[in-house]
Every structure is written in C-alpha cells, then in structure tokens.
Short mmCIF file of C-alpha atoms and ligand atoms in Angstrom, two decimals:
data_model
loop_
_atom_site.label_atom_id
_atom_site.label_comp_id
_atom_site.label_asym_id
_atom_site.label_seq_id
_atom_site.Cartn_x
_atom_site.Cartn_y
_atom_site.Cartn_z
CA MET A 1109 28.47 -61.87 -1.95
CA ILE A 1110 29.90 -65.18 -0.22
CA GLU A 1111 31.41 -67.47 -2.92
CA ASN A 1112 30.29 -71.08 -2.40
CA SER A 1113 32.85 -72.87 -1.27
CA PHE A 1114 31.58 -76.41 -2.45
CA PRO A 1115 29.88 -75.69 -5.77
CA GLY A 1116 28.04 -78.96 -6.87
CA LYS A 1117 24.31 -79.97 -7.66
CA ASP A 1118 23.35 -80.50 -3.87
CA ILE A 1119 22.24 -77.62 -2.01
CA SER A 1120 24.38 -76.12 0.47
CA GLN A 1121 23.68 -73.45 3.26
CA ASP A 1122 25.70 -70.77 0.76
CA ASP A 1123 23.44 -71.42 -1.58
CA ILE A 1124 20.29 -70.65 0.48
CA GLN A 1125 21.70 -67.43 1.69
CA THR A 1126 23.80 -66.18 -1.16
CA LYS A 1127 22.38 -67.75 -4.46
CA PHE A 1128 18.54 -68.20 -3.96
CA PRO A 1129 17.66 -65.87 -0.95
CA LEU A 1130 14.23 -64.85 -2.31
CA CYS A 1131 13.26 -68.48 -2.86
CA SER A 1132 14.47 -69.75 0.41
CA LYS A 1133 12.25 -70.43 3.12
CA LYS A 1134 12.90 -67.82 6.36
CA SER A 1135 11.31 -70.33 8.79
CA LEU A 1136 10.28 -74.18 8.78
CA ASP A 1137 6.67 -73.33 8.30
CA HIS A 1138 7.13 -70.32 5.78
CA LYS A 1139 4.99 -70.94 2.80
CA SER A 1140 3.86 -68.85 -0.08
CA ILE A 1141 0.41 -68.45 -1.24
CA ILE A 1142 0.06 -67.64 -4.84
CA LYS A 1143 -3.33 -66.08 -5.41
CA ILE A 1144 -4.74 -66.11 -9.02
CA GLU A 1145 -8.21 -64.52 -8.75
CA ASN A 1146 -10.22 -67.41 -6.74
CA ILE A 1147 -7.39 -70.18 -6.80
CA GLU A 1148 -4.74 -70.24 -4.50
CA PHE A 1149 -1.73 -72.70 -5.04
CA GLY A 1150 0.48 -73.20 -1.56
CA GLY A 1151 -2.53 -72.89 0.71
CA ASP A 1152 -4.71 -75.60 2.14
CA HIS A 1153 -6.26 -76.72 -1.08
CA VAL A 1154 -4.75 -78.46 -3.94
CA PRO A 1155 -5.73 -77.04 -7.23
CA VAL A 1156 -5.94 -79.27 -10.38
CA ILE A 1157 -4.59 -78.00 -14.04
CA ALA A 1158 -5.84 -80.16 -17.17
CA GLY A 1159 -6.74 -80.02 -20.40
CA PRO A 1160 -5.34 -81.22 -23.95
CA ASN A 1161 -1.59 -80.92 -24.87
CA THR A 1162 -2.18 -79.08 -27.40
CA VAL A 1163 -5.50 -76.66 -28.06
CA GLU A 1164 -6.09 -78.37 -31.72
CA SER A 1165 -9.21 -76.55 -32.33
CA LEU A 1166 -11.87 -74.79 -30.91
CA GLU A 1167 -14.25 -77.61 -30.91
CA LEU A 1168 -11.57 -79.88 -28.70
CA ILE A 1169 -10.92 -77.25 -26.67
CA LEU A 1170 -14.26 -76.29 -25.50
CA LYS A 1171 -15.00 -79.97 -25.07
CA CYS A 1172 -12.25 -80.41 -22.92
CA ALA A 1173 -13.20 -77.12 -21.13
CA HIS A 1174 -16.88 -78.34 -20.39
CA HIS A 1175 -15.31 -81.89 -19.21
CA ALA A 1176 -13.02 -80.12 -17.02
CA LYS A 1177 -15.95 -78.12 -15.48
CA LYS A 1178 -17.68 -81.34 -15.10
CA CYS A 1179 -14.76 -82.93 -13.20
CA LYS A 1180 -14.23 -80.14 -10.85
CA ILE A 1181 -10.70 -79.30 -12.47
CA ASP A 1182 -10.07 -75.66 -11.53
CA LEU A 1183 -7.67 -74.31 -14.43
CA LEU A 1184 -7.48 -75.31 -18.22
CA ARG A 1185 -4.23 -76.03 -19.74
CA GLY A 1186 -3.49 -76.58 -23.44
CA GLY A 1187 -0.31 -75.49 -25.66
CA ALA A 1188 -0.72 -73.24 -28.53
CA TYR A 1189 3.14 -72.89 -28.79
CA LYS A 1190 4.94 -76.50 -28.44
CA PRO A 1191 8.59 -76.40 -28.61
CA LEU A 1192 8.55 -79.80 -30.73
CA THR A 1193 11.73 -81.76 -30.09
CA PHE A 1194 12.17 -82.42 -33.58
CA PRO A 1195 11.67 -79.55 -36.59
CA TYR A 1196 9.50 -81.70 -38.73
CA ARG A 1197 5.55 -80.83 -38.28
CA SER A 1198 3.08 -82.97 -40.20
CA LYS A 1199 -0.52 -82.25 -40.67
CA LYS A 1200 -1.35 -83.84 -37.40
CA TYR A 1201 1.53 -82.32 -35.68
CA PHE A 1202 1.45 -78.98 -35.38
CA GLU A 1203 1.11 -75.72 -33.47
CA THR A 1204 -2.14 -73.54 -33.24
CA ARG A 1205 -0.23 -70.43 -31.90
CA SER A 1206 -2.37 -67.12 -31.64
CA GLN A 1207 -5.33 -69.07 -32.93
CA GLY A 1208 -4.91 -71.49 -30.12
CA VAL A 1209 -4.64 -68.60 -27.48
CA ALA A 1210 -7.76 -66.94 -28.79
CA TRP A 1211 -9.31 -70.34 -28.67
CA LEU A 1212 -8.09 -70.75 -25.09
CA LYS A 1213 -9.64 -67.26 -24.36
CA GLU A 1214 -12.77 -68.40 -25.62
CA ALA A 1215 -13.41 -71.63 -23.65
CA LYS A 1216 -12.07 -69.41 -20.61
CA LYS A 1217 -15.27 -67.31 -21.67
CA GLU A 1218 -17.68 -69.66 -22.29
CA THR A 1219 -16.61 -71.99 -18.97
CA GLY A 1220 -14.65 -69.24 -16.48
CA LEU A 1221 -11.89 -71.49 -16.10
CA LEU A 1222 -8.65 -69.78 -15.53
CA THR A 1223 -6.02 -70.91 -18.33
CA VAL A 1224 -2.33 -71.91 -18.50
CA SER A 1225 -0.29 -72.27 -21.70
CA GLU A 1226 3.18 -72.51 -22.45
CA ILE A 1227 5.30 -69.41 -24.01
CA VAL A 1228 8.28 -70.11 -25.59
CA HIS A 1229 9.33 -66.55 -26.90
CA GLU A 1230 8.85 -63.18 -25.11
CA ASP A 1231 7.07 -61.85 -28.47
CA GLN A 1232 4.13 -64.05 -27.51
CA LEU A 1233 3.56 -61.79 -24.60
CA ILE A 1234 1.77 -59.54 -26.32
CA GLU A 1235 -1.04 -62.24 -27.13
CA MET A 1236 -0.76 -63.86 -24.25
CA LYS A 1237 -0.57 -61.15 -21.41
CA ASP A 1238 -4.37 -60.58 -21.58
CA SER A 1239 -5.91 -64.02 -22.35
CA ILE A 1240 -3.69 -66.71 -20.58
CA ASP A 1241 -3.94 -66.67 -16.69
CA ILE A 1242 -0.59 -68.84 -15.86
CA LEU A 1243 2.43 -68.35 -18.16
CA GLN A 1244 3.91 -71.88 -18.47
CA ILE A 1245 7.63 -72.10 -19.23
CA GLY A 1246 8.49 -75.59 -20.34
CA THR A 1247 11.20 -78.10 -19.24
CA ARG A 1248 13.15 -76.97 -22.32
CA ASN A 1249 13.33 -73.48 -21.47
CA MET A 1250 13.70 -73.48 -17.78
CA GLN A 1251 16.99 -71.58 -18.08
CA ASN A 1252 16.17 -69.42 -20.80
CA PHE A 1253 17.12 -66.35 -19.21
CA PRO A 1254 15.73 -63.56 -20.99
CA LEU A 1255 12.55 -65.32 -21.47
CA LEU A 1256 12.14 -65.68 -17.66
CA ILE A 1257 13.17 -62.10 -17.09
CA ASN A 1258 10.73 -60.69 -19.65
CA CYS A 1259 7.98 -63.21 -18.62
CA ALA A 1260 8.42 -61.81 -14.92
CA LYS A 1261 8.47 -58.29 -15.84
CA SER A 1262 5.04 -59.06 -17.26
CA GLY A 1263 3.54 -59.42 -13.80
CA LYS A 1264 1.75 -62.76 -14.77
CA PRO A 1265 1.78 -65.96 -12.40
CA ILE A 1266 4.65 -68.25 -14.07
CA LEU A 1267 4.26 -72.14 -13.92
CA LEU A 1268 8.20 -73.02 -14.10
CA LYS A 1269 8.64 -76.10 -15.16
CA ARG A 1270 11.98 -78.07 -14.10
CA GLY A 1271 14.20 -78.76 -16.62
CA PHE A 1272 14.57 -82.68 -17.26
CA GLY A 1273 18.29 -82.53 -16.76
CA SER A 1274 18.40 -80.04 -14.09
CA SER A 1275 18.81 -80.15 -10.19
CA ILE A 1276 16.60 -78.35 -7.87
CA ARG A 1277 19.23 -76.22 -7.22
CA ASP A 1278 19.16 -75.19 -10.68
CA LEU A 1279 15.44 -74.89 -10.81
CA LEU A 1280 15.69 -72.53 -7.61
CA GLY A 1281 18.20 -70.71 -9.16
CA ALA A 1282 16.06 -70.44 -12.28
CA ALA A 1283 12.98 -69.36 -9.81
CA GLU A 1284 15.34 -66.86 -8.15
CA HIS A 1285 15.68 -64.75 -11.65
CA ILE A 1286 11.81 -64.22 -11.79
CA LEU A 1287 11.65 -63.26 -8.08
CA LEU A 1288 14.54 -60.92 -8.64
CA GLU A 1289 12.35 -59.06 -11.08
CA GLY A 1290 9.50 -58.41 -8.27
CA ASN A 1291 7.25 -61.00 -9.90
CA SER A 1292 6.64 -63.38 -6.72
CA ARG A 1293 3.94 -65.39 -8.08
CA VAL A 1294 5.77 -68.43 -9.22
CA ILE A 1295 4.86 -72.07 -9.02
CA LEU A 1296 7.38 -74.57 -9.35
CA CYS A 1297 6.66 -77.94 -11.44
CA GLU A 1298 8.44 -81.32 -11.26
CA ARG A 1299 7.69 -83.10 -14.81
CA GLY A 1300 10.16 -85.94 -14.79
CA ILE A 1301 13.73 -86.09 -15.48
CA VAL A 1302 16.27 -88.37 -17.55
CA ALA A 1303 17.35 -91.17 -15.91
CA PRO A 1304 19.37 -94.47 -17.53
CA HIS A 1305 16.10 -96.59 -16.88
CA THR A 1306 12.52 -95.34 -17.27
CA HIS A 1307 11.00 -98.85 -16.74
CA ARG A 1308 9.46 -98.76 -20.59
CA ALA A 1309 10.89 -97.62 -24.01
CA SER A 1310 8.47 -94.92 -24.55
CA SER A 1311 8.65 -93.14 -20.94
CA ARG A 1312 11.29 -90.54 -21.86
CA PHE A 1313 11.19 -89.30 -18.38
CA LEU A 1314 11.39 -90.69 -14.58
CA LEU A 1315 8.88 -88.74 -12.03
CA ASP A 1316 11.07 -87.50 -9.16
CA ILE A 1317 8.91 -87.66 -6.43
CA GLN A 1318 11.56 -87.21 -3.99
CA ALA A 1319 11.67 -83.39 -5.70
CA VAL A 1320 8.43 -82.70 -3.80
CA PRO A 1321 9.75 -82.94 -0.35
CA ALA A 1322 13.06 -81.73 -1.11
CA LEU A 1323 12.09 -78.39 -2.81
CA GLN A 1324 9.41 -77.98 0.12
CA GLU A 1325 12.32 -78.54 2.64
CA VAL A 1326 14.16 -75.56 1.13
CA THR A 1327 11.51 -73.12 -0.56
CA HIS A 1328 8.31 -71.41 0.13
CA LEU A 1329 7.16 -71.40 -3.52
CA PRO A 1330 4.41 -74.12 -4.03
CA VAL A 1331 5.38 -77.27 -5.87
CA ILE A 1332 2.86 -78.92 -8.36
CA VAL A 1333 3.56 -82.01 -10.17
CA ASP A 1334 2.73 -83.30 -13.91
CA PRO A 1335 2.99 -87.15 -14.05
CA SER A 1336 1.70 -87.11 -17.73
CA HIS A 1337 5.05 -85.32 -18.89
CA ALA A 1338 7.04 -87.41 -16.49
CA CYS A 1339 5.64 -91.11 -17.71
CA PHE A 1340 4.53 -90.40 -21.19
CA TRP A 1341 2.44 -93.11 -20.75
CA ALA A 1342 -1.39 -92.76 -19.67
CA PRO A 1343 -2.00 -96.27 -17.75
CA TRP A 1344 0.60 -94.81 -15.13
CA VAL A 1345 -0.72 -91.47 -14.94
CA PRO A 1346 -3.33 -92.34 -11.94
CA ALA A 1347 -0.71 -94.27 -9.75
CA LEU A 1348 1.63 -91.29 -10.16
CA ALA A 1349 -0.99 -88.83 -9.75
CA LYS A 1350 -2.25 -90.42 -6.46
CA ALA A 1351 1.60 -90.43 -5.32
CA SER A 1352 2.06 -86.96 -5.73
CA VAL A 1353 -0.77 -85.78 -4.01
CA ALA A 1354 0.34 -88.28 -1.34
CA CYS A 1355 3.61 -86.51 -0.91
CA ASN A 1356 2.02 -83.31 -0.48
CA ALA A 1357 2.44 -81.56 -3.65
CA ASP A 1358 0.81 -77.97 -3.82
CA GLY A 1359 -1.18 -78.95 -7.00
CA ILE A 1360 -1.01 -81.26 -9.91
CA MET A 1361 -1.51 -81.01 -13.96
CA LEU A 1362 -2.65 -83.51 -15.89
CA GLU A 1363 -3.41 -84.35 -19.65
CA PHE A 1364 -6.83 -85.60 -20.97
CA HIS A 1365 -8.46 -85.82 -24.54
CA PRO A 1366 -11.62 -86.85 -25.84
CA ASP A 1367 -9.80 -89.16 -28.47
CA PRO A 1368 -6.25 -89.82 -26.71
CA LYS A 1369 -5.33 -92.10 -29.62
CA ASN A 1370 -5.80 -89.53 -32.32
CA ALA A 1371 -4.20 -86.92 -30.03
CA ALA A 1372 -2.06 -84.61 -32.53
CA VAL A 1373 0.54 -84.68 -30.16
CA ASP A 1374 1.90 -87.34 -27.48
CA PRO A 1375 -1.17 -89.69 -28.05
CA LEU A 1376 0.36 -92.19 -25.33
CA GLN A 1377 0.23 -89.44 -22.97
CA PRO A 1378 -3.50 -88.08 -22.23
CA LEU A 1379 -5.66 -89.91 -19.83
CA SER A 1380 -9.50 -90.34 -21.81
CA PHE A 1381 -12.69 -88.34 -20.43
CA GLU A 1382 -13.42 -91.28 -18.30
CA GLU A 1383 -10.42 -91.68 -17.17
CA ILE A 1384 -9.89 -88.27 -15.58
CA GLU A 1385 -13.53 -88.14 -14.43
CA ASP A 1386 -12.88 -91.50 -12.53
CA LEU A 1387 -9.29 -90.40 -10.98
CA ILE A 1388 -10.18 -86.90 -9.81
CA PRO A 1389 -12.45 -88.24 -6.53
CA ASN A 1390 -9.73 -90.90 -5.92
CA LEU A 1391 -7.24 -87.99 -5.84
CA ALA A 1392 -9.35 -85.96 -3.59
CA ALA A 1393 -9.66 -89.15 -1.25
CA VAL A 1394 -5.84 -89.37 -1.07
CA SER A 1395 -5.23 -85.58 -0.58
CA GLU A 1396 -7.90 -85.76 2.78
CA ALA A 1397 -6.52 -89.00 3.83
CA ALA A 1398 -2.72 -88.24 3.48
CA ASN A 1399 -2.54 -84.62 4.20
CA ASN A 1400 -5.84 -83.22 5.16
CA ARG A 1401 -5.84 -80.92 2.08
CA PRO A 1402 -9.02 -80.57 -0.14
CA LEU A 1403 -8.52 -81.33 -3.54
CA GLY A 1404 -9.52 -78.47 -5.93
CA ALA A 1405 -9.64 -74.62 -5.36
CA LYS A 1406 -11.49 -73.08 -2.40
CA ASN A 1407 -14.39 -72.19 -4.12
CA ASN A 1408 -15.04 -74.34 -6.89
C1 LIG B 1539 3.69 -79.29 -21.83
O1 LIG B 1539 3.01 -79.15 -20.68
O2 LIG B 1539 2.55 -79.38 -22.67
C2 LIG B 1539 5.03 -79.61 -21.96
C3 LIG B 1539 5.26 -79.37 -23.21
O3 LIG B 1539 5.60 -79.91 -21.07
P1 LIG B 1539 7.22 -80.10 -20.70
O4 LIG B 1539 7.83 -78.72 -20.79
O5 LIG B 1539 7.09 -80.55 -19.34
O6 LIG B 1539 7.60 -81.14 -21.58
MN1 LIG B 1540 3.28 -81.87 -23.83
#
C-alpha cells in the first residue's frame, strides 16, 4: 500500500486510491443506488426520513407514523437507544431500549413505513436485525470500529452519521470499514459539526452544507442531511432543509413531534405536526426546481 506523503485533514489523491478505494468514485458519474425494499437512496428520488427523537411510547410512535404517512414521508425514525451526553436520566429523559424497538416494529406493521433507529452496541443487533430496516450509527460512534464492523457483518443497510468533530476524510475512512466487510449499503449523513460560532447559544453544531458536494465529489455513496441535529433549533430547520435539498442531498432526515415543547429529548429541535406538513411540499418544490429530482421514494 502506498503511504500518504502528506497526511492531513484534506483528501489527497493517495487517499482516494489507498485509504478508501471502495468508497471512492471510479468515474465522474459513478453513483451507488442503495435499495431498501421499495426505497432508493442515491437514485433520481430524494427520500425523506422523519420521526421523533426518541420512541417515547407506543402511542407517540403510532401518532408520528400515521402523520408521516399523511405527509408522504418514506421512512420513520426514532431512537430507542440514545447515547446521551450526560449520564443522568430523569423520568422524562430516558431510553426505551428493547421496548422502543418493539414499538417501532408495531408502527411499521400498522403503517408499512420502513424504520431507522440508532444502534449503540453490537448486542442490540439481536433485537434490531429483524425489526429495524436501517441501522443508524450516530455521530458519537462514527469511529467505533468494532460497532461498525459488527453492524456491517449483519448485512443491514447502515446510516452512518458524520462525527461532529470529524473531517469528511475520517467519515469516508469509517465508511470504508463497512464496505470492506462486504456491506455496500451505506448512506452517509451530514448532521452538523462543531464550530466556534453557531449563531445561537443553543445551537451546538453548525450544518456543514459544503460537505454534501464535497462528499459527492469523492464518493459514490449517497449523502443525506439531518438539519434538525445540526442546528438544534426548530425555527431554522425548514430553511436548512431546503438548502440541503437544493444542494442535491440524496435524502433528508427531520425530527418532528406532536408536542415539541414536551418532547422527552431535545425539545427545541423537533418540528410540530403542522410545520412538517407545511415543509414537505416546499422541499419537494425546491428539489424539483434545483435538481429535477422528485422528493420521496419512487413508489410512495
Ligand atoms: C439522532 O439522530 O437521534 C442522534 C442522536 O443523532 P446524532 O448522532 O447525529 O446526534
Ligand atoms: Mn437526537
């Protein structure tokens, strides 16, 4: 293997050939289509993943699933396992774990929506393998290589979120670990990075919109954006979502909640039912106008 003569945070020609040859594009128009049942990421269409931060209860996830269906959202998201930054969990700030996974499965059964949920430890594969359609690896675990490799070996599609302090070179390195295990169904997700100025005290991260074309220049893997986690502030989410779709993201992930103020986790972040319902047609219009790509999965 050729050594990188100028190691650094930027991507060199050596990197493309020797550090992540499997993730790298082989030609200018090389693009992988990741197919998950009837949904394609990286094709002409731009799928939408949305749902609450946490699968708080069966009632909540069913409500969200039905609303997602109404809004023509393609996949339902919700965390059952949450890597919380601080260890103290209150009555309100909790994980629903196996129970949450089972509730997501129930929501899928009732609405037919495919599900996306975060996995934080390989032991959870046993319960998530058959009930969750896309395993999310969160920002805090992007470089948890044993987790990446075990998830890769499960053969499940993986949504790999960019570490908030990671370069896109690091992100592609992490994705390469998955591809090297023979699992090519990897979707990359930009979800905000740390930066000295985030324009608001509660905005922990800054959406790196530039990461979308930068990644698409180098990799054939689909690149989606999660503006909700990037800005942490619901009033900014519609603008950032539109910007993401306009800059040709291959999908979008949004948080919504029936009662945002009382969301168990991150109550400043989710859109209300009404807000997401209003946003989806606007996103569709932007996507068509900017890139001639219909929003939503082909058959939905
Ligand atoms: C999430 O999607 O709920 C989440 C915790 O995301 P991130 O890993 O990007 O913070
Ligand atoms: Mn979250």
